[in-house]
Short mmCIF file of C-alpha atoms in Angstrom, two decimals:
data_model
loop_
_atom_site.label_atom_id
_atom_site.label_comp_id
_atom_site.label_asym_id
_atom_site.label_seq_id
_atom_site.Cartn_x
_atom_site.Cartn_y
_atom_site.Cartn_z
CA UNK A 1 -86.62 -9.50 32.54
CA UNK A 2 -87.02 -6.18 34.33
CA UNK A 3 -84.07 -4.81 36.29
CA UNK A 4 -84.54 -3.81 39.88
CA UNK A 5 -84.13 -0.18 40.84
CA UNK A 6 -80.72 -0.83 42.42
CA UNK A 7 -79.45 -2.59 39.36
CA UNK A 8 -80.73 0.17 37.10
CA UNK A 9 -79.03 2.82 39.19
CA UNK A 10 -75.76 0.85 39.13
CA UNK A 11 -76.00 0.50 35.36
CA UNK A 12 -76.64 4.22 34.92
CA UNK A 13 -73.69 5.01 37.19
CA UNK A 14 -71.36 2.81 35.15
CA UNK A 15 -72.50 4.42 31.92
CA UNK A 16 -71.98 7.86 33.44
CA UNK A 17 -68.41 6.96 34.52
CA UNK A 18 -67.65 5.50 31.11
CA UNK A 19 -68.97 8.64 29.45
CA UNK A 20 -66.78 10.85 31.67
CA UNK A 21 -63.73 8.72 30.79
CA UNK A 22 -64.42 9.02 27.08
CA UNK A 23 -64.93 12.77 27.40
CA UNK A 24 -61.61 13.10 29.27
CA UNK A 25 -59.86 11.04 26.57
CA UNK A 26 -61.48 13.21 23.91
CA UNK A 27 -60.26 16.37 25.65
CA UNK A 28 -56.72 14.94 25.90
CA UNK A 29 -56.77 13.94 22.25
CA UNK A 30 -57.98 17.41 21.27
CA UNK A 31 -55.15 18.99 23.28
CA UNK A 32 -52.66 16.72 21.52
CA UNK A 33 -54.15 17.63 18.14
CA UNK A 34 -54.00 21.33 18.97
CA UNK A 35 -50.36 20.95 20.08
CA UNK A 36 -49.48 19.14 16.84
CA UNK A 37 -51.22 21.83 14.79
CA UNK A 38 -49.21 24.49 16.61
CA UNK A 39 -45.97 22.62 15.93
CA UNK A 40 -46.97 22.19 12.30
CA UNK A 41 -47.65 25.90 11.96
CA UNK A 42 -44.30 26.71 13.61
CA UNK A 43 -42.42 24.31 11.33
CA UNK A 44 -44.23 25.70 8.31
CA UNK A 45 -43.12 29.21 9.25
CA UNK A 46 -39.55 27.97 9.75
CA UNK A 47 -39.67 26.20 6.40
CA UNK A 48 -40.84 29.34 4.62
CA UNK A 49 -38.14 31.30 6.39
CA UNK A 50 -35.44 28.81 5.33
CA UNK A 51 -36.63 28.75 1.74
CA UNK A 52 -36.41 32.51 1.59
CA UNK A 53 -33.14 32.70 3.54
CA UNK A 54 -29.86 33.08 1.61
CA UNK A 55 -28.02 31.10 4.27
CA UNK A 56 -30.15 28.09 3.43
CA UNK A 57 -29.12 28.32 -0.20
CA UNK A 58 -25.49 28.59 0.80
CA UNK A 59 -25.81 25.64 3.16
CA UNK A 60 -27.52 23.63 0.45
CA UNK A 61 -24.74 24.48 -2.00
CA UNK A 62 -22.11 23.57 0.60
CA UNK A 63 -23.92 20.29 1.23
CA UNK A 64 -23.85 19.44 -2.49
CA UNK A 65 -20.14 20.30 -2.66
CA UNK A 66 -19.38 18.11 0.33
CA UNK A 67 -21.43 15.31 -1.18
CA UNK A 68 -19.44 15.62 -4.42
CA UNK A 69 -16.16 15.53 -2.47
CA UNK A 70 -17.40 12.46 -0.61
CA UNK A 71 -18.14 10.72 -3.90
CA UNK A 72 -14.63 11.52 -5.13
CA UNK A 73 -13.10 10.21 -1.91
CA UNK A 74 -15.15 7.04 -2.21
CA UNK A 75 -13.83 6.59 -5.75
CA UNK A 76 -10.25 7.20 -4.62
CA UNK A 77 -10.69 4.76 -1.73
CA UNK A 78 -12.08 2.13 -4.10
CA UNK A 79 -9.11 2.65 -6.43
CA UNK A 80 -6.59 2.40 -3.59
CA UNK A 81 -8.39 -0.64 -2.19
CA UNK A 82 -8.20 -2.36 -5.55
CA UNK A 83 -4.53 -1.40 -5.85
CA UNK A 84 -3.85 -2.69 -2.33
CA UNK A 85 -5.51 -6.00 -3.17
CA UNK A 86 -3.50 -6.24 -6.38
CA UNK A 87 -0.26 -5.57 -4.47
CA UNK A 88 -1.09 -8.23 -1.88
CA UNK A 89 -1.94 -10.72 -4.60
CA UNK A 90 1.29 -9.88 -6.42
CA UNK A 91 3.36 -10.26 -3.26
CA UNK A 92 1.69 -13.59 -2.52
CA UNK A 93 2.40 -14.74 -6.08
CA UNK A 94 6.01 -13.58 -5.84
CA UNK A 95 6.51 -15.31 -2.50
CA UNK A 96 4.87 -18.56 -3.49
CA UNK A 97 5.94 -18.80 -7.14
CA UNK A 98 8.90 -16.52 -7.83
CA UNK A 99 10.82 -16.54 -4.54
CA UNK A 100 11.89 -20.23 -4.65
CA UNK A 101 13.28 -19.76 -8.17
CA UNK A 102 14.95 -16.46 -7.19
CA UNK A 103 16.61 -18.10 -4.17
CA UNK A 104 17.91 -20.87 -6.41
CA UNK A 105 19.54 -18.26 -8.65
CA UNK A 106 20.80 -16.38 -5.57
CA UNK A 107 22.47 -19.50 -4.19
CA UNK A 108 24.32 -20.15 -7.45
CA UNK A 109 25.51 -16.54 -7.75
CA UNK A 110 26.42 -16.21 -4.06
CA UNK A 111 28.39 -19.44 -4.15
CA UNK A 112 30.28 -18.15 -7.19
CA UNK A 113 31.02 -14.79 -5.58
CA UNK A 114 32.28 -16.36 -2.35
CA UNK A 115 34.49 -18.87 -4.15
CA UNK A 116 32.38 -21.78 -2.91
CA UNK A 117 32.78 -20.84 0.76
CA UNK A 118 29.03 -20.36 1.16
CA UNK A 119 26.72 -22.76 -0.61
CA UNK A 120 23.29 -21.46 0.34
CA UNK A 121 21.54 -18.19 1.08
CA UNK A 122 18.02 -18.23 2.55
CA UNK A 123 15.58 -16.18 4.64
CA UNK A 124 14.94 -17.25 8.23
CA UNK A 125 11.70 -16.87 10.20
CA UNK A 126 12.79 -13.43 11.47
CA UNK A 127 13.12 -12.16 7.89
CA UNK A 128 16.94 -12.01 7.86
CA UNK A 129 19.13 -13.44 5.14
CA UNK A 130 21.26 -16.29 6.43
CA UNK A 131 24.31 -17.74 4.69
CA UNK A 132 25.20 -21.41 5.04
CA UNK A 133 28.81 -22.45 4.45
CA UNK A 134 30.16 -25.77 3.23
CA UNK A 135 30.51 -27.02 6.83
CA UNK A 136 26.76 -26.38 7.43
CA UNK A 137 27.50 -23.47 9.74
CA UNK A 138 25.28 -20.42 9.60
CA UNK A 139 25.83 -16.70 9.76
CA UNK A 140 23.20 -13.96 9.63
CA UNK A 141 23.95 -11.57 6.78
CA UNK A 142 21.65 -8.77 7.95
CA UNK A 143 22.11 -6.91 10.25
CA UNK A 144 25.27 -8.46 11.73
CA UNK A 145 27.45 -8.68 8.61
CA UNK A 146 29.73 -5.73 8.03
CA UNK A 147 29.21 -3.57 4.96
CA UNK A 148 31.87 -5.08 2.72
CA UNK A 149 30.49 -8.59 3.20
CA UNK A 150 26.87 -7.46 2.78
CA UNK A 151 27.64 -6.29 -0.76
CA UNK A 152 27.98 -9.86 -2.03
CA UNK A 153 24.53 -11.17 -1.01
CA UNK A 154 22.92 -7.88 -2.01
CA UNK A 155 24.50 -8.07 -5.44
CA UNK A 156 23.61 -11.76 -5.75
CA UNK A 157 19.99 -10.97 -4.90
CA UNK A 158 19.84 -8.10 -7.40
CA UNK A 159 21.33 -10.24 -10.14
CA UNK A 160 18.95 -13.11 -9.40
CA UNK A 161 15.96 -10.76 -9.50
CA UNK A 162 17.21 -9.26 -12.76
CA UNK A 163 17.39 -12.73 -14.29
CA UNK A 164 14.03 -13.99 -13.04
CA UNK A 165 12.13 -10.78 -13.85
CA UNK A 166 13.72 -10.13 -17.24
CA UNK A 167 10.41 -10.76 -19.03
CA UNK A 168 7.84 -9.35 -16.62
CA UNK A 169 9.89 -6.31 -15.55
CA UNK A 170 12.51 -5.49 -18.23
CA UNK A 171 13.76 -2.32 -16.55
CA UNK A 172 17.34 -1.04 -16.85
CA UNK A 173 19.79 -2.36 -14.26
CA UNK A 174 21.59 0.60 -12.62
CA UNK A 175 24.72 0.29 -10.45
CA UNK A 176 27.07 2.84 -8.93
CA UNK A 177 30.52 1.35 -8.17
CA UNK A 178 29.26 -1.73 -6.31
CA UNK A 179 32.64 -3.52 -6.51
CA UNK A 180 34.92 -1.03 -4.74
CA UNK A 181 35.55 -3.47 -1.86
CA UNK A 182 36.06 -6.57 -4.03
CA UNK A 183 39.38 -8.09 -5.04
CA UNK A 184 40.29 -8.70 -8.69
CA UNK A 185 39.03 -12.29 -8.78
CA UNK A 186 35.58 -11.42 -7.45
CA UNK A 187 35.41 -8.31 -9.62
CA UNK A 188 36.07 -10.51 -12.66
CA UNK A 189 33.20 -12.76 -11.59
CA UNK A 190 30.92 -9.76 -11.06
CA UNK A 191 31.65 -8.44 -14.52
CA UNK A 192 30.99 -11.89 -15.96
CA UNK A 193 27.57 -11.92 -14.29
CA UNK A 194 26.85 -8.41 -15.50
CA UNK A 195 27.56 -9.41 -19.06
CA UNK A 196 25.27 -12.43 -18.75
CA UNK A 197 22.45 -10.24 -17.47
CA UNK A 198 23.30 -7.64 -20.12
CA UNK A 199 22.09 -10.00 -22.83
CA UNK A 200 18.57 -9.76 -21.38
CA UNK A 201 18.33 -6.13 -20.21
CA UNK A 202 20.15 -2.82 -20.39
CA UNK A 203 22.81 -2.19 -17.72
CA UNK A 204 23.96 1.29 -16.66
CA UNK A 205 27.18 1.01 -14.68
CA UNK A 206 28.65 4.17 -13.13
CA UNK A 207 32.24 4.24 -11.92
CA UNK A 208 35.05 6.69 -11.20
CA UNK A 209 37.76 4.00 -11.34
CA UNK A 210 39.79 3.77 -14.53
CA UNK A 211 40.64 0.14 -13.77
CA UNK A 212 37.07 -0.85 -14.64
CA UNK A 213 37.37 0.46 -18.20
CA UNK A 214 39.33 -2.59 -19.33
CA UNK A 215 36.27 -4.80 -18.93
CA UNK A 216 34.22 -2.97 -21.58
CA UNK A 217 34.51 -2.10 -25.25
CA UNK A 218 35.11 1.52 -26.15
CA UNK A 219 31.71 1.84 -27.81
CA UNK A 220 30.12 0.82 -24.49
CA UNK A 221 31.85 3.56 -22.47
CA UNK A 222 30.53 7.09 -22.05
CA UNK A 223 32.80 9.65 -20.38
CA UNK A 224 30.28 11.80 -18.54
CA UNK A 225 32.79 14.47 -17.52
CA UNK A 226 33.98 14.88 -21.11
CA UNK A 227 30.38 14.96 -22.30
CA UNK A 228 29.59 17.68 -19.77
CA UNK A 229 32.57 19.75 -20.88
CA UNK A 230 31.49 19.52 -24.52
CA UNK A 231 28.09 20.91 -23.57
CA UNK A 232 29.56 23.63 -21.37
CA UNK A 233 28.29 22.12 -18.13
CA UNK A 234 30.59 22.30 -15.12
CA UNK A 235 31.35 18.86 -13.72
CA UNK A 236 31.17 18.27 -9.97
#
């Protein structure tokens, strides 16, 4: 079917407009291509300049050094993280498995040291040690107890830990005149406990009181001041 003249003119006009649009798009695309080629040439020049620049080599070396340091820090962090996890697991194990047994030992020792006045020693929700007497009355040991009275629960706790950890942590037990505020009866009990613990681990007991020498055999006593004099070291 033949198109009328008007229809033909309209068709030609549409084709002409479409052609102009395509040409404009082509020109825009060519401008974009030219711009990209210019940027590429500029970057290529910059690249060549960097490759031939000493600063680039120094920066690259510094980058490698920093990367090496980062790897070391990552390794240290991983080690500390593993150690932290091990500590948390150990503390959880001690709290859930060891602490009840330790507190049982503490109660027996503390009752002995107080002459039966206090029958139980436990930790309250605030984290303080609390002593319970025979009349079921309570007194907070830390921080309200005065220093002389705090020595008994502290010593009981140390002795209980020494007994319960004798296999897993057989370290020496070191004390420096912990009984200076105790009377003779309680000192006798302390020494008795020390000797019991001494069968399981080494005990180093330092004192400047001659009255304590009667509790030990001569072959167990070392006079540090005399030893220092023999070696020509001035005692202080």
